[in-house]
């Protein structure tokens, strides 16, 4: 069972996964209305991508979990990052090690 929390976080079989290679806008504590709107779009798109078929989780080199205890993983389908697909659609940024403002 998969439950999408936001554009870069979801539960898979009870384990909370943080997509390691992207950052998406916040929806729980957005800094502006446009961030929340884009974050909602990213969440729905991630849900659709995850539901589109089988995917694999790859470990993030050097770190297994983030400081919230979420498993850091890259989500792959046919060897391609679903995170990169969100980036190409303008719904995420490539993770560079720190959060950037969306507003």
CSV table of N, CA and C in Angstrom, one decimal:
chain,number,residue,atom,x,y,z
A,1,UNK,N,0.9,-1.2,0.0
A,1,UNK,CA,0.0,0.0,0.0
A,1,UNK,C,0.9,1.2,0.0
A,2,UNK,N,0.5,2.2,-0.9
A,2,UNK,CA,1.3,3.4,-1.0
A,2,UNK,C,0.4,4.6,-0.7
A,3,UNK,N,0.9,5.5,0.2
A,3,UNK,CA,0.2,6.7,0.5
A,3,UNK,C,1.1,7.9,0.3
A,4,UNK,N,0.7,8.8,-0.6
A,4,UNK,CA,1.6,9.9,-0.9
A,4,UNK,C,1.3,11.1,0.1
A,5,UNK,N,2.3,11.6,0.8
A,5,UNK,CA,2.3,12.6,1.8
A,5,UNK,C,2.4,14.0,1.1
A,6,UNK,N,3.4,14.1,0.3
A,6,UNK,CA,3.6,15.3,-0.5
A,6,UNK,C,4.4,15.0,-1.7
A,7,UNK,N,4.9,15.9,-2.5
A,7,UNK,CA,5.6,15.7,-3.7
A,7,UNK,C,6.9,14.9,-3.6
A,8,UNK,N,7.5,14.8,-2.4
A,8,UNK,CA,8.8,14.0,-2.3
A,8,UNK,C,8.8,13.1,-1.1
A,9,UNK,N,7.6,12.8,-0.5
A,9,UNK,CA,7.5,11.9,0.6
A,9,UNK,C,6.3,11.0,0.4
A,10,UNK,N,6.4,9.7,0.7
A,10,UNK,CA,5.3,8.7,0.6
A,10,UNK,C,5.6,7.5,1.6
A,11,UNK,N,4.5,6.8,1.9
A,11,UNK,CA,4.6,5.6,2.7
A,11,UNK,C,4.5,4.4,1.7
A,12,UNK,N,5.4,3.4,1.9
A,12,UNK,CA,5.3,2.2,1.1
A,12,UNK,C,5.3,1.1,2.1
A,13,UNK,N,4.2,0.3,2.2
A,13,UNK,CA,4.1,-0.8,3.2
A,13,UNK,C,4.5,-0.4,4.6
A,14,UNK,N,4.1,0.8,5.0
A,14,UNK,CA,4.3,1.3,6.3
A,14,UNK,C,5.6,2.0,6.6
A,15,UNK,N,6.5,2.0,5.6
A,15,UNK,CA,7.8,2.7,5.7
A,15,UNK,C,7.7,4.1,5.0
A,16,UNK,N,8.1,5.1,5.8
A,16,UNK,CA,8.1,6.5,5.2
A,16,UNK,C,9.4,6.7,4.4
A,17,UNK,N,9.1,7.0,3.1
A,17,UNK,CA,10.2,7.2,2.1
A,17,UNK,C,10.3,8.7,1.8
A,18,UNK,N,11.5,9.2,1.8
A,18,UNK,CA,11.8,10.6,1.3
A,18,UNK,C,12.6,10.4,0.0
A,19,UNK,N,12.0,10.9,-1.1
A,19,UNK,CA,12.7,10.8,-2.4
A,19,UNK,C,14.0,11.7,-2.3
A,20,UNK,N,15.1,11.0,-2.4
A,20,UNK,CA,16.4,11.6,-2.1
A,20,UNK,C,16.9,12.6,-3.1
A,21,UNK,N,16.5,12.4,-4.4
A,21,UNK,CA,17.2,13.2,-5.4
A,21,UNK,C,16.4,14.5,-5.8
A,22,UNK,N,15.3,14.8,-5.1
A,22,UNK,CA,14.5,16.0,-5.4
A,22,UNK,C,14.1,16.7,-4.2
A,23,UNK,N,13.6,18.0,-4.4
A,23,UNK,CA,12.9,18.7,-3.4
A,23,UNK,C,11.7,19.3,-4.0
A,24,UNK,N,10.6,19.2,-3.3
A,24,UNK,CA,9.3,19.8,-3.9
A,24,UNK,C,8.8,20.8,-2.9
A,25,UNK,N,7.9,21.7,-3.4
A,25,UNK,CA,7.3,22.7,-2.5
A,25,UNK,C,6.5,22.1,-1.4
A,26,UNK,N,6.5,22.8,-0.3
A,26,UNK,CA,5.8,22.3,0.9
A,26,UNK,C,4.3,22.5,0.8
A,27,UNK,N,3.5,21.6,1.4
A,27,UNK,CA,2.1,21.8,1.4
A,27,UNK,C,1.6,21.9,2.9
A,28,UNK,N,2.3,21.4,3.8
A,28,UNK,CA,1.9,21.4,5.2
A,28,UNK,C,2.2,22.8,5.8
A,29,UNK,N,3.4,23.4,5.5
A,29,UNK,CA,3.8,24.7,6.0
A,29,UNK,C,4.3,25.5,4.9
A,30,UNK,N,3.5,25.8,3.8
A,30,UNK,CA,4.0,26.6,2.7
A,30,UNK,C,4.3,28.1,3.2
A,31,UNK,N,5.2,28.7,2.5
A,31,UNK,CA,5.5,30.1,2.8
A,31,UNK,C,4.7,31.1,2.0
A,32,UNK,N,3.9,30.6,1.0
A,32,UNK,CA,3.1,31.5,0.2
A,32,UNK,C,2.1,30.6,-0.5
A,33,UNK,N,1.0,31.2,-1.1
A,33,UNK,CA,0.0,30.4,-1.8
A,33,UNK,C,0.5,29.7,-3.0
A,34,UNK,N,1.4,30.3,-3.7
A,34,UNK,CA,1.9,29.7,-4.9
A,34,UNK,C,2.7,28.4,-4.6
A,35,UNK,N,3.4,28.4,-3.4
A,35,UNK,CA,4.2,27.2,-3.0
A,35,UNK,C,3.2,26.1,-2.7
A,36,UNK,N,2.1,26.4,-2.0
A,36,UNK,CA,1.1,25.4,-1.6
A,36,UNK,C,0.5,24.8,-2.9
A,37,UNK,N,0.1,25.7,-3.9
A,37,UNK,CA,-0.5,25.3,-5.1
A,37,UNK,C,0.4,24.3,-5.9
A,38,UNK,N,1.7,24.7,-6.0
A,38,UNK,CA,2.6,23.9,-6.8
A,38,UNK,C,2.9,22.6,-6.0
A,39,UNK,N,2.9,22.7,-4.7
A,39,UNK,CA,3.1,21.5,-3.9
A,39,UNK,C,2.0,20.5,-4.0
A,40,UNK,N,0.8,21.0,-4.1
A,40,UNK,CA,-0.4,20.1,-4.3
A,40,UNK,C,-0.3,19.4,-5.7
A,41,UNK,N,0.1,20.2,-6.7
A,41,UNK,CA,0.3,19.6,-8.0
A,41,UNK,C,1.4,18.5,-8.0
A,42,UNK,N,2.5,18.8,-7.3
A,42,UNK,CA,3.6,17.8,-7.2
A,42,UNK,C,3.1,16.5,-6.5
A,43,UNK,N,2.3,16.7,-5.5
A,43,UNK,CA,1.8,15.5,-4.7
A,43,UNK,C,0.9,14.7,-5.6
A,44,UNK,N,0.0,15.3,-6.4
A,44,UNK,CA,-0.9,14.5,-7.2
A,44,UNK,C,-0.1,13.8,-8.4
A,45,UNK,N,0.9,14.5,-8.9
A,45,UNK,CA,1.7,14.0,-10.0
A,45,UNK,C,2.5,12.8,-9.5
A,46,UNK,N,3.1,12.9,-8.3
A,46,UNK,CA,3.8,11.8,-7.7
A,46,UNK,C,2.9,10.6,-7.5
A,47,UNK,N,1.7,10.8,-7.0
A,47,UNK,CA,0.7,9.7,-6.8
A,47,UNK,C,0.5,9.0,-8.2
A,48,UNK,N,0.2,9.8,-9.2
A,48,UNK,CA,0.0,9.2,-10.5
A,48,UNK,C,1.2,8.5,-11.0
A,49,UNK,N,2.4,9.0,-10.8
A,49,UNK,CA,3.6,8.3,-11.3
A,49,UNK,C,3.8,7.0,-10.5
A,50,UNK,N,3.6,7.0,-9.2
A,50,UNK,CA,3.8,5.8,-8.4
A,50,UNK,C,2.7,4.7,-8.8
A,51,UNK,N,1.5,5.2,-9.1
A,51,UNK,CA,0.4,4.3,-9.5
A,51,UNK,C,0.5,3.8,-10.9
A,52,UNK,N,1.4,4.3,-11.7
A,52,UNK,CA,1.4,4.0,-13.1
A,52,UNK,C,2.1,2.6,-13.4
A,53,UNK,N,2.7,2.0,-12.4
A,53,UNK,CA,3.3,0.7,-12.6
A,53,UNK,C,4.4,0.4,-11.6
A,54,UNK,N,5.0,-0.7,-11.7
A,54,UNK,CA,6.0,-1.1,-10.8
A,54,UNK,C,7.2,-0.1,-10.8
A,55,UNK,N,7.8,0.0,-9.6
A,55,UNK,CA,9.0,0.9,-9.5
A,55,UNK,C,10.0,0.3,-8.5
A,56,UNK,N,11.2,0.7,-8.5
A,56,UNK,CA,12.2,0.2,-7.6
A,56,UNK,C,12.7,1.4,-6.8
A,57,UNK,N,13.2,1.0,-5.6
A,57,UNK,CA,13.8,2.0,-4.7
A,57,UNK,C,15.3,1.7,-4.7
A,58,UNK,N,16.1,2.8,-4.9
A,58,UNK,CA,17.6,2.6,-4.8
A,58,UNK,C,18.1,3.5,-3.6
A,59,UNK,N,19.1,2.9,-3.0
A,59,UNK,CA,19.7,3.6,-1.8
A,59,UNK,C,20.3,4.9,-2.2
A,60,UNK,N,20.3,5.9,-1.3
A,60,UNK,CA,21.0,7.1,-1.6
A,60,UNK,C,22.4,7.0,-1.0
A,61,UNK,N,23.4,7.2,-1.8
A,61,UNK,CA,24.8,6.9,-1.4
A,61,UNK,C,25.2,7.7,-0.2
A,62,UNK,N,25.6,7.0,0.8
A,62,UNK,CA,26.2,7.7,2.0
A,62,UNK,C,25.2,8.0,3.1
A,63,UNK,N,23.9,7.9,2.8
A,63,UNK,CA,22.9,8.1,3.9
A,63,UNK,C,21.7,7.2,3.7
A,64,UNK,N,21.3,6.5,4.7
A,64,UNK,CA,20.1,5.6,4.7
A,64,UNK,C,18.9,6.4,5.1
A,65,UNK,N,19.0,7.3,6.1
A,65,UNK,CA,17.8,8.0,6.6
A,65,UNK,C,18.1,9.5,6.7
A,66,UNK,N,17.0,10.3,6.7
A,66,UNK,CA,17.2,11.7,7.0
A,66,UNK,C,17.0,11.9,8.5
A,67,UNK,N,17.1,13.2,9.0
A,67,UNK,CA,17.0,13.4,10.5
A,67,UNK,C,15.6,13.2,11.0
A,68,UNK,N,14.6,13.0,10.1
A,68,UNK,CA,13.2,12.7,10.6
A,68,UNK,C,13.0,11.2,10.6
A,69,UNK,N,14.0,10.4,10.3
A,69,UNK,CA,13.8,8.9,10.3
A,69,UNK,C,13.2,8.4,9.0
A,70,UNK,N,13.1,9.2,8.0
A,70,UNK,CA,12.6,8.7,6.7
A,70,UNK,C,13.7,8.1,5.9
A,71,UNK,N,13.4,7.0,5.2
A,71,UNK,CA,14.3,6.3,4.4
A,71,UNK,C,14.6,7.2,3.2
A,72,UNK,N,15.8,7.4,2.9
A,72,UNK,CA,16.2,8.2,1.7
A,72,UNK,C,16.4,7.3,0.5
A,73,UNK,N,15.6,7.4,-0.5
A,73,UNK,CA,15.7,6.5,-1.7
A,73,UNK,C,15.4,7.3,-3.0
A,74,UNK,N,16.0,6.8,-4.0
A,74,UNK,CA,15.7,7.3,-5.4
A,74,UNK,C,14.7,6.3,-5.9
A,75,UNK,N,13.6,6.8,-6.5
A,75,UNK,CA,12.5,6.0,-7.1
A,75,UNK,C,12.8,5.9,-8.6
A,76,UNK,N,12.9,4.6,-9.0
A,76,UNK,CA,13.2,4.3,-10.4
A,76,UNK,C,12.2,3.5,-11.1
A,77,UNK,N,11.9,3.8,-12.3
A,77,UNK,CA,11.1,2.9,-13.2
A,77,UNK,C,11.9,2.8,-14.5
A,78,UNK,N,12.1,1.6,-14.9
A,78,UNK,CA,12.9,1.3,-16.1
A,78,UNK,C,14.3,2.0,-16.1
A,79,UNK,N,14.9,2.1,-14.9
A,79,UNK,CA,16.2,2.7,-14.7
A,79,UNK,C,16.2,4.3,-14.7
A,80,UNK,N,15.0,4.9,-14.8
A,80,UNK,CA,14.9,6.3,-14.8
A,80,UNK,C,14.3,6.8,-13.5
A,81,UNK,N,14.8,7.9,-13.0
A,81,UNK,CA,14.4,8.5,-11.8
A,81,UNK,C,13.0,9.2,-12.0
A,82,UNK,N,12.0,8.8,-11.2
A,82,UNK,CA,10.7,9.5,-11.2
A,82,UNK,C,10.9,10.9,-10.7
A,83,UNK,N,11.9,11.1,-9.8
A,83,UNK,CA,12.2,12.5,-9.3
A,83,UNK,C,12.6,13.4,-10.4
A,84,UNK,N,13.4,12.9,-11.3
A,84,UNK,CA,13.9,13.7,-12.5
A,84,UNK,C,12.7,14.0,-13.4
A,85,UNK,N,11.7,13.1,-13.5
A,85,UNK,CA,10.5,13.4,-14.3
A,85,UNK,C,9.8,14.6,-13.7
A,86,UNK,N,9.7,14.6,-12.3
A,86,UNK,CA,9.0,15.8,-11.7
A,86,UNK,C,9.8,17.1,-11.9
A,87,UNK,N,11.1,17.0,-11.9
A,87,UNK,CA,11.9,18.1,-12.2
A,87,UNK,C,11.7,18.6,-13.6
A,88,UNK,N,11.6,17.7,-14.5
A,88,UNK,CA,11.5,18.1,-15.9
A,88,UNK,C,10.1,18.7,-16.2
A,89,UNK,N,9.1,18.4,-15.3
A,89,UNK,CA,7.8,19.0,-15.4
A,89,UNK,C,7.6,20.2,-14.6
A,90,UNK,N,8.7,20.7,-14.0
A,90,UNK,CA,8.6,21.9,-13.2
A,90,UNK,C,8.0,21.8,-11.8
A,91,UNK,N,7.8,20.6,-11.3
A,91,UNK,CA,7.2,20.3,-10.1
A,91,UNK,C,8.1,20.1,-8.9
A,92,UNK,N,9.4,20.0,-9.2
A,92,UNK,CA,10.5,19.7,-8.2
A,92,UNK,C,11.8,20.3,-8.7
A,93,UNK,N,12.7,20.3,-7.8
A,93,UNK,CA,14.1,20.7,-8.1
A,93,UNK,C,15.0,19.6,-7.8
A,94,UNK,N,16.1,19.5,-8.5
A,94,UNK,CA,17.1,18.5,-8.1
A,94,UNK,C,17.7,18.9,-6.7
A,95,UNK,N,17.8,17.9,-5.9
A,95,UNK,CA,18.3,18.1,-4.5
A,95,UNK,C,19.7,18.5,-4.5
A,96,UNK,N,20.1,19.6,-3.9
A,96,UNK,CA,21.5,20.1,-3.9
A,96,UNK,C,22.0,20.1,-2.5
A,97,UNK,N,21.3,19.5,-1.5
A,97,UNK,CA,21.8,19.5,-0.2
A,97,UNK,C,21.2,20.5,0.8
A,98,UNK,N,20.4,21.4,0.2
A,98,UNK,CA,19.6,22.3,1.1
A,98,UNK,C,18.4,22.8,0.4
A,99,UNK,N,17.4,23.2,1.3
A,99,UNK,CA,16.1,23.7,0.7
A,99,UNK,C,16.3,25.1,0.2
A,100,UNK,N,15.7,25.3,-0.9
A,100,UNK,CA,15.6,26.6,-1.5
A,100,UNK,C,14.2,27.2,-1.4
A,101,UNK,N,14.1,28.5,-1.3
A,101,UNK,CA,12.7,29.0,-1.2
A,101,UNK,C,11.9,28.9,-2.5
A,102,UNK,N,10.6,28.6,-2.4
A,102,UNK,CA,9.7,28.5,-3.6
A,102,UNK,C,8.9,29.7,-3.8
A,103,UNK,N,9.0,30.7,-2.9
A,103,UNK,CA,8.2,31.9,-3.1
A,103,UNK,C,9.0,33.1,-3.6
